[in-house]
């Protein structure tokens, strides 16, 4: 279903998740079922920046891949704007953790950004206008003709971001996109993502295991319990105004409160 | 620049040393057993003067090129299909792994029976020699395409056909290229075998036929011609790959200075 049709059907791009499961048959014992995630309940409003926070291996990427439509659910309800999610759609775009495996190395920066538009059959001149806008937005102006291999890790993630934004999706799904970057580049990227989100009004689901990153970006933070059979154990509202001050007292207090979830 | 200079000097010394060893061995065993550089050169002049060497090289090269090009053209789509469709792969893989261990030479007699004594049987043999290497490499390339690329394309609205055309094929190109380059090597092996057994022309025929006249110098000329033919075609294919397919990540050994 197209984005407009989906929006018309619901009037919103809210995400509704109820008692969602992903399980697989245990290889060792017959009849036994293992859950990666179990009974996840979550409602995300249109335009919200939601962070999924949890330790590695807790199933947050699995949940994100299910929302993306890459992984099918085993049970429960998963809807976007009252329409069931069963496959990838143009209303959702994914920014992957590894730019090297998700960008197309045989295409230039501009060609990567225009990929989705070209697949839709948009004329070349029009594609140029769109790609220029988003390449500029992510701060890559002047690098249009470079190939991904000529770019740094941070710049590659900028290409990924521009590539998905060019298709104007309602929802951005981001799977630890800054996890592989050095600390300084990560800070810059976080600030820029935050301002792009405020500028574009997209719904964002952002997966991370970095508490500070979660606090810097998210309006709400969902804590995922350690797997297997993990679910969202707690949701925090982050009431601070953007752009956020990581040195403030409240920021530190919330940081400590959330940290307590993971100290065992 | 210094490194480059010393590289050429080293190469020159190596080749000169090789020639000295060759000449020494020739003197020690006599020109009938090991014809020296001078004898080989005279033999080459003889074969060049009546035009037979050039014609033999031409005909061998023609057979290799036609069979190799046809084989690659057929193998690439087959490899793509087998790689993309797991239902076909399940049946095709054991078959591929069975038949690729049967060397082309083993088929010579059968191919002569099936395709006749003329050019078809030789070209069919090269085609066979090329086919499975290119299929296997293409197939491996398709299986190695990162899932993230396909997912990214799919979530940007690409159809399955567009994914094949705009993601799988470009991502597989370096593997395909390696396949056709390796196939060039086996094609030369196959053609020499075929020409030794069933041909009146070609470098293989020259090497085999020279035994009748006990012209070991002609055999040497044939061997050196083969080495040169292989070297030149491989460099050409490598150069073409680097020039035309660079953006797909095709790199090939060659005179690249790192």
XYZ file of C-alpha atoms in Angstrom:
522
model
C 0.000 0.000 0.000
C 1.329 3.412 -0.883
C 2.162 5.974 1.721
C -0.733 8.219 0.801
C -3.178 5.330 0.766
C -1.919 4.248 4.142
C -2.239 7.755 5.528
C -5.752 8.050 4.059
C -6.774 4.753 5.608
C -5.768 5.879 9.041
C -5.178 9.586 9.002
C -1.971 8.896 10.900
C 1.262 6.978 10.659
C 1.159 5.883 14.277
C 2.638 2.483 15.041
C 0.604 0.065 17.122
C 2.202 -3.050 18.579
C 0.291 -5.454 20.817
C 1.523 -8.727 22.317
C 3.997 -9.064 19.486
C 6.089 -12.251 19.367
C 8.995 -13.566 17.400
C 9.830 -17.185 18.092
C 11.650 -20.065 16.498
C 11.512 -23.786 17.032
C 14.267 -24.925 19.392
C 16.749 -27.014 17.438
C 17.598 -29.324 20.341
C 14.221 -30.259 21.759
C 11.208 -31.069 19.659
C 8.102 -29.067 20.326
C 9.888 -26.459 22.407
C 9.636 -22.872 21.225
C 12.190 -20.136 21.887
C 11.148 -16.517 21.939
C 13.449 -13.743 20.759
C 10.890 -11.164 21.769
C 7.718 -11.951 23.639
C 4.591 -9.914 24.268
C 5.868 -6.534 23.214
C 3.343 -3.728 23.664
C 4.128 -0.317 22.240
C 2.346 2.636 20.695
C 4.298 5.286 18.848
C 2.682 8.516 17.738
C 3.256 10.013 14.305
C 6.196 12.415 14.358
C 7.631 10.981 17.552
C 11.327 10.263 18.169
C 11.331 6.937 19.992
C 14.491 5.218 21.190
C 14.775 1.476 21.794
C 17.503 0.990 24.370
C 18.875 -2.326 25.481
C 21.931 -4.551 25.817
C 23.315 -6.373 22.758
C 21.416 -9.460 21.789
C 18.182 -8.338 23.421
C 16.192 -8.386 20.202
C 15.894 -4.668 19.542
C 17.156 -5.117 15.981
C 14.696 -7.975 15.523
C 11.860 -5.700 16.610
C 13.088 -2.981 14.247
C 13.345 -5.478 11.377
C 9.805 -6.620 12.066
C 8.535 -3.026 11.877
C 10.539 -2.641 8.655
C 8.795 -5.709 7.269
C 12.015 -7.698 6.768
C 11.198 -10.250 9.467
C 7.752 -11.753 9.850
C 6.020 -11.887 13.213
C 5.155 -15.129 14.949
C 2.143 -13.715 16.733
C 0.468 -10.556 17.981
C -0.417 -7.310 16.285
C 1.821 -4.943 14.343
C 0.141 -2.105 12.505
C 1.102 1.188 10.992
C -1.858 3.528 10.659
C -4.279 0.606 11.256
C -2.761 -1.432 8.411
C -0.974 -4.696 9.163
C 2.727 -4.768 8.416
C 3.776 -7.854 6.486
C 6.375 -6.555 4.042
C 8.663 -3.559 3.467
C 6.907 -0.425 2.320
C 7.728 2.992 0.973
C 6.322 4.577 4.138
C 9.229 3.122 6.131
C 12.916 3.634 5.464
C 15.810 1.923 7.159
C 19.195 3.334 8.077
C 21.422 0.341 8.673
C 24.207 -0.007 11.184
C 26.817 -0.854 8.563
C 27.013 1.674 5.752
C 29.514 -0.512 3.909
C 27.078 -3.362 3.540
C 24.036 -1.257 2.759
C 25.302 1.470 0.422
C 25.858 0.617 -3.225
C 29.633 0.953 -3.743
C 29.313 1.064 -7.552
C 27.200 4.213 -7.382
C 28.345 7.713 -6.552
C 26.933 9.610 -3.586
C 24.380 11.270 -5.837
C 23.397 8.006 -7.528
C 22.997 6.320 -4.144
C 20.716 9.106 -2.951
C 18.687 8.959 -6.180
C 18.338 5.147 -6.119
C 14.781 4.996 -4.759
C 13.631 7.816 -7.035
C 15.107 6.082 -10.073
C 13.343 2.838 -9.155
C 10.093 4.801 -9.065
C 10.827 6.121 -12.551
C 11.218 9.781 -11.608
C 12.769 11.759 -14.479
C 16.437 12.589 -14.182
C 16.077 16.356 -13.855
C 13.588 15.995 -11.031
C 15.794 13.428 -9.276
C 18.632 15.908 -9.378
C 16.580 18.530 -7.586
C 15.555 16.117 -4.817
C 18.994 14.607 -4.324
C 20.623 18.026 -4.205
C 18.252 19.106 -1.437
C 18.973 16.121 0.792
C 22.695 15.928 0.058
C 22.833 19.523 1.221
C 20.693 18.754 4.272
C 23.077 16.070 5.508
C 26.093 18.274 4.812
C 27.579 16.409 1.847
C 27.435 19.203 -0.734
C 30.555 19.024 -2.881
C 30.910 15.240 -2.464
C 28.172 14.234 -4.939
C 30.499 12.583 -7.421
C 32.513 10.578 -4.914
C 32.129 6.851 -4.409
C 31.378 5.473 -0.927
C 34.884 4.025 -0.664
C 36.257 7.553 -0.814
C 34.244 8.662 2.232
C 34.799 8.403 5.984
C 32.487 6.351 8.201
C 30.510 9.397 9.296
C 30.082 10.620 5.737
C 28.840 7.194 4.644
C 26.140 7.336 7.301
C 25.200 10.778 6.008
C 24.779 9.219 2.545
C 22.506 6.560 4.022
C 20.434 9.230 5.729
C 20.119 11.327 2.561
C 19.289 8.199 0.561
C 16.297 7.367 2.737
C 15.143 10.969 3.181
C 15.027 11.414 -0.602
C 12.150 8.923 -0.737
C 10.224 11.017 1.789
C 9.174 8.149 4.070
C 6.903 8.848 7.028
C 8.932 6.634 9.340
C 12.692 6.328 9.763
C 13.968 3.106 11.292
C 17.550 3.462 12.489
C 19.564 0.483 13.724
C 22.510 1.764 15.778
C 23.564 3.953 12.871
C 26.310 5.736 14.807
C 27.611 2.708 16.695
C 30.694 2.273 14.530
C 31.708 5.948 14.513
C 34.337 7.610 16.659
C 33.053 9.596 19.647
C 33.466 13.050 18.121
C 31.820 12.174 14.810
C 29.042 10.449 16.706
C 28.248 13.637 18.685
C 28.085 15.695 15.476
C 25.867 13.151 13.772
C 23.527 12.997 16.765
C 23.108 16.772 16.766
C 22.468 16.850 13.041
C 20.021 13.961 13.114
C 18.133 15.712 15.891
C 17.842 18.916 13.896
C 16.880 17.047 10.702
C 14.148 15.276 12.647
C 12.821 18.582 13.993
C 12.979 20.051 10.492
C 11.224 17.170 8.698
C 8.797 15.915 11.349
C 9.392 12.235 10.562
C 8.547 9.474 12.980
C 11.858 7.960 14.101
C 12.546 4.670 15.823
C 16.171 4.624 16.852
C 17.906 1.548 18.239
C 20.944 1.975 20.454
C 22.723 0.595 23.497
C 24.190 3.993 24.389
C 22.201 5.667 27.180
C 23.609 9.138 26.503
C 22.706 8.838 22.847
C 19.186 7.785 23.829
C 18.834 10.769 26.171
C 20.211 13.191 23.633
C 17.815 12.151 20.871
C 14.624 10.562 22.127
C 11.323 11.974 23.304
C 10.658 8.603 24.855
C 13.028 5.764 25.644
C 11.831 2.180 25.723
C 14.060 -0.110 27.787
C 14.305 -3.622 26.416
C 15.053 -6.373 28.870
C 17.903 -8.774 28.193
C 16.989 -11.640 25.886
C 15.759 -14.252 25.259
C 12.012 -13.602 25.529
C 12.710 -9.910 25.914
C 10.124 -7.159 25.821
C 9.887 -3.483 26.640
C 10.125 -3.394 30.395
C 9.912 0.321 30.979
C 9.288 3.507 29.019
C 10.799 6.819 30.091
C 9.603 10.216 28.969
C 12.456 12.587 28.295
C 10.980 16.017 29.000
C 14.034 18.125 28.093
C 13.868 20.703 25.329
C 15.959 20.390 22.157
C 18.831 20.943 21.568
C 19.744 19.143 24.746
C 22.376 20.007 27.265
C 24.183 16.836 28.281
C 25.894 18.599 31.182
C 22.659 19.547 32.969
C 21.704 18.124 36.365
C 18.422 16.554 35.170
C 20.195 14.865 32.294
C 22.619 13.172 34.683
C 19.861 12.095 37.022
C 17.872 10.422 34.271
C 21.086 8.878 32.957
C 21.702 7.315 36.389
C 18.105 6.138 36.721
C 18.247 4.388 33.364
C 21.715 3.011 34.055
C 20.253 1.264 37.123
C 18.237 -0.967 34.760
C 21.384 -2.479 33.381
C 23.457 -2.793 36.588
C 22.975 -6.220 37.995
C 60.664 6.054 -9.567
C 63.662 4.431 -7.936
C 61.591 1.383 -7.026
C 60.369 1.170 -10.608
C 63.890 1.345 -12.006
C 65.220 -1.301 -9.664
C 62.200 -3.491 -10.489
C 63.084 -3.459 -14.187
C 66.725 -4.087 -13.434
C 65.821 -7.053 -11.238
C 63.510 -8.421 -13.931
C 66.230 -8.113 -16.535
C 68.738 -9.916 -14.327
C 66.218 -12.689 -13.637
C 65.483 -13.217 -17.328
C 69.154 -13.146 -18.193
C 69.884 -15.686 -15.456
C 67.105 -17.888 -16.831
C 68.597 -17.717 -20.314
C 72.048 -18.615 -18.995
C 70.708 -21.671 -17.136
C 68.747 -22.662 -20.245
C 71.819 -22.344 -22.473
C 73.990 -24.268 -19.991
C 71.474 -27.106 -19.851
C 71.304 -27.153 -23.658
C 75.072 -27.417 -23.911
C 75.150 -30.164 -21.301
C 72.453 -32.369 -22.848
C 72.657 -31.497 -26.521
C 70.165 -29.675 -28.759
C 68.006 -32.779 -29.425
C 67.081 -33.108 -25.751
C 67.098 -29.442 -24.785
C 67.321 -26.952 -27.633
C 69.009 -23.779 -26.389
C 67.829 -20.222 -26.866
C 69.640 -19.877 -30.182
C 68.205 -23.144 -31.590
C 64.728 -22.203 -30.426
C 65.080 -18.797 -32.037
C 66.127 -20.422 -35.322
C 63.164 -22.805 -35.104
C 60.843 -19.872 -34.508
C 62.248 -18.042 -37.534
C 61.657 -21.123 -39.640
C 58.035 -21.395 -38.494
C 57.504 -17.682 -38.905
C 58.942 -17.527 -42.420
C 56.343 -19.914 -43.887
C 53.599 -18.204 -41.856
C 52.564 -21.376 -40.050
C 53.284 -20.118 -36.518
C 51.170 -16.994 -36.943
C 48.359 -19.058 -38.460
C 48.518 -21.622 -35.639
C 48.453 -18.929 -32.976
C 45.570 -17.237 -34.769
C 43.491 -20.389 -35.058
C 44.094 -21.413 -31.441
C 43.262 -17.953 -30.247
C 40.114 -17.850 -32.388
C 38.856 -21.149 -30.952
C 39.564 -20.074 -27.393
C 37.968 -16.682 -27.843
C 34.745 -17.916 -29.461
C 34.248 -20.771 -27.010
C 35.130 -18.626 -24.025
C 32.893 -15.720 -25.022
C 29.941 -18.006 -25.794
C 30.484 -20.003 -22.618
C 30.588 -16.855 -20.488
C 27.468 -15.426 -22.121
C 25.554 -18.609 -21.396
C 27.015 -19.153 -17.923
C 26.321 -15.716 -16.418
C 22.500 -15.854 -16.621
C 22.509 -19.497 -15.505
C 24.649 -18.604 -12.493
C 22.369 -15.689 -11.642
C 19.262 -17.861 -11.806
C 20.773 -20.682 -9.747
C 22.029 -18.185 -7.182
C 18.751 -16.298 -6.932
C 16.277 -19.180 -6.894
C 16.962 -21.507 -3.994
C 14.465 -24.072 -5.306
C 16.661 -24.503 -8.403
C 19.891 -24.293 -6.407
C 18.983 -27.306 -4.297
C 18.950 -29.473 -7.423
C 21.601 -27.708 -9.461
C 24.391 -27.581 -6.884
C 25.060 -31.312 -6.539
C 24.937 -31.635 -10.324
C 27.394 -28.746 -10.752
C 29.734 -30.226 -8.187
C 29.562 -33.566 -9.959
C 30.207 -32.374 -13.475
C 32.827 -29.732 -12.749
C 35.242 -32.469 -11.716
C 35.149 -33.998 -15.192
C 37.919 -32.194 -17.081
C 37.208 -30.991 -20.636
C 39.937 -33.226 -22.082
C 37.948 -36.278 -20.955
C 35.158 -35.235 -23.311
C 37.272 -34.902 -26.478
C 36.268 -38.191 -28.073
C 32.611 -37.730 -27.241
C 32.608 -34.174 -28.565
C 34.210 -35.370 -31.795
C 31.440 -37.937 -32.154
C 28.756 -35.418 -31.293
C 29.964 -32.283 -33.045
C 32.197 -33.615 -35.792
C 35.869 -33.229 -36.570
C 35.578 -29.536 -37.484
C 35.625 -26.347 -35.470
C 32.379 -27.035 -33.598
C 33.824 -29.791 -31.453
C 36.742 -27.618 -30.335
C 34.576 -24.614 -29.638
C 32.126 -26.812 -27.741
C 35.016 -28.080 -25.646
C 36.144 -24.559 -24.731
C 32.542 -23.655 -24.025
C 32.330 -26.570 -21.638
C 35.614 -25.611 -19.999
C 34.328 -22.076 -19.454
C 30.762 -22.833 -18.478
C 31.113 -24.347 -15.037
C 33.806 -22.037 -13.735
C 31.758 -18.985 -14.664
C 28.536 -20.503 -13.310
C 30.196 -21.376 -9.991
C 31.720 -17.917 -9.607
C 28.527 -16.096 -10.561
C 26.548 -18.277 -8.177
C 28.985 -17.588 -5.341
C 28.765 -13.873 -6.094
C 24.976 -13.882 -5.921
C 25.065 -15.693 -2.589
C 27.591 -13.181 -1.256
C 25.435 -10.110 -1.897
C 24.866 -8.528 1.507
C 21.312 -8.872 2.775
C 21.399 -5.200 3.831
C 21.752 -4.071 0.209
C 18.746 -6.093 -0.890
C 16.722 -4.951 2.104
C 17.693 -1.335 1.495
C 16.599 -1.559 -2.141
C 13.382 -3.316 -1.221
C 12.455 -0.724 1.384
C 13.130 2.003 -1.181
C 10.445 0.492 -3.369
C 12.511 -1.591 -5.797
C 10.716 -4.556 -7.384
C 12.329 -7.995 -7.386
C 13.319 -7.507 -11.020
C 14.850 -4.103 -10.223
C 16.735 -5.641 -7.306
C 18.219 -8.247 -9.651
C 19.157 -5.658 -12.248
C 20.327 -2.810 -10.017
C 21.670 -4.593 -6.948
C 22.452 -8.273 -7.495
C 24.148 -7.987 -10.890
C 26.360 -4.982 -10.032
C 27.286 -6.541 -6.677
C 28.140 -9.839 -8.395
C 30.224 -8.274 -11.166
C 33.632 -8.766 -9.477
C 32.869 -12.484 -9.019
C 31.715 -12.854 -12.621
C 34.868 -11.145 -13.770
C 37.086 -13.451 -11.711
C 35.182 -16.394 -13.179
C 35.693 -15.428 -16.797
C 39.337 -14.643 -16.130
C 39.963 -18.054 -14.587
C 38.014 -19.665 -17.423
C 40.449 -18.154 -19.898
C 43.197 -20.280 -18.324
C 41.272 -23.555 -18.477
C 40.219 -22.728 -22.041
C 43.853 -22.708 -23.151
C 44.462 -26.029 -21.446
C 41.431 -27.536 -23.120
C 42.245 -26.276 -26.603
C 45.812 -27.582 -26.533
C 44.520 -30.995 -25.528
C 41.941 -30.961 -28.292
C 44.411 -29.802 -30.933
C 46.885 -32.494 -29.975
C 44.317 -35.216 -30.506
C 42.142 -33.924 -33.312
C 43.342 -30.999 -35.389
C 45.480 -30.137 -38.375
C 46.214 -26.650 -37.192
C 46.859 -24.756 -33.969
C 49.561 -24.482 -31.351
C 48.586 -27.811 -29.802
C 48.906 -29.455 -33.206
C 52.349 -27.846 -33.649
C 53.596 -29.196 -30.308
C 52.227 -32.674 -30.958
C 53.204 -32.869 -34.614
C 56.799 -31.775 -33.981
C 57.481 -35.089 -32.290
C 57.186 -36.829 -35.672
C 60.206 -34.878 -36.923
C 61.902 -34.934 -33.542
C 61.953 -31.141 -33.644
C 62.193 -30.360 -29.941
C 63.043 -26.768 -30.871
C 59.577 -26.428 -32.470
C 58.036 -27.818 -29.288
C 59.842 -25.102 -27.358
C 58.506 -22.499 -29.784
C 54.988 -23.851 -29.198
C 55.362 -23.745 -25.420
C 56.693 -20.203 -25.443
C 53.910 -19.111 -27.810
C 51.335 -20.550 -25.412
C 52.832 -18.725 -22.469
C 52.859 -15.466 -24.395
C 49.296 -15.928 -25.655
C 48.034 -16.579 -22.148
C 50.012 -13.721 -20.668
C 48.845 -11.202 -23.258
C 45.165 -12.193 -23.123
C 45.148 -12.212 -19.339
C 46.698 -8.768 -19.219
C 44.177 -7.516 -21.766
C 41.228 -8.955 -19.874
C 42.647 -7.542 -16.642
C 43.129 -4.128 -18.182
C 39.612 -4.110 -19.628
C 38.235 -5.148 -16.254
C 40.054 -2.408 -14.406
C 39.085 0.233 -16.936
C 35.437 -0.645 -17.544
C 34.404 -2.261 -14.284
C 36.384 -0.270 -11.747
C 33.291 1.163 -10.102
C 32.008 -2.344 -9.383
C 35.125 -3.067 -7.368
C 36.866 -5.162 -10.021
C 40.523 -5.196 -9.202
C 43.001 -7.445 -10.891
C 46.628 -8.163 -10.492
C 48.676 -6.339 -13.017
C 51.135 -3.546 -13.092
C 49.422 -1.544 -10.348
C 51.877 0.293 -8.165
C 50.725 0.395 -4.580
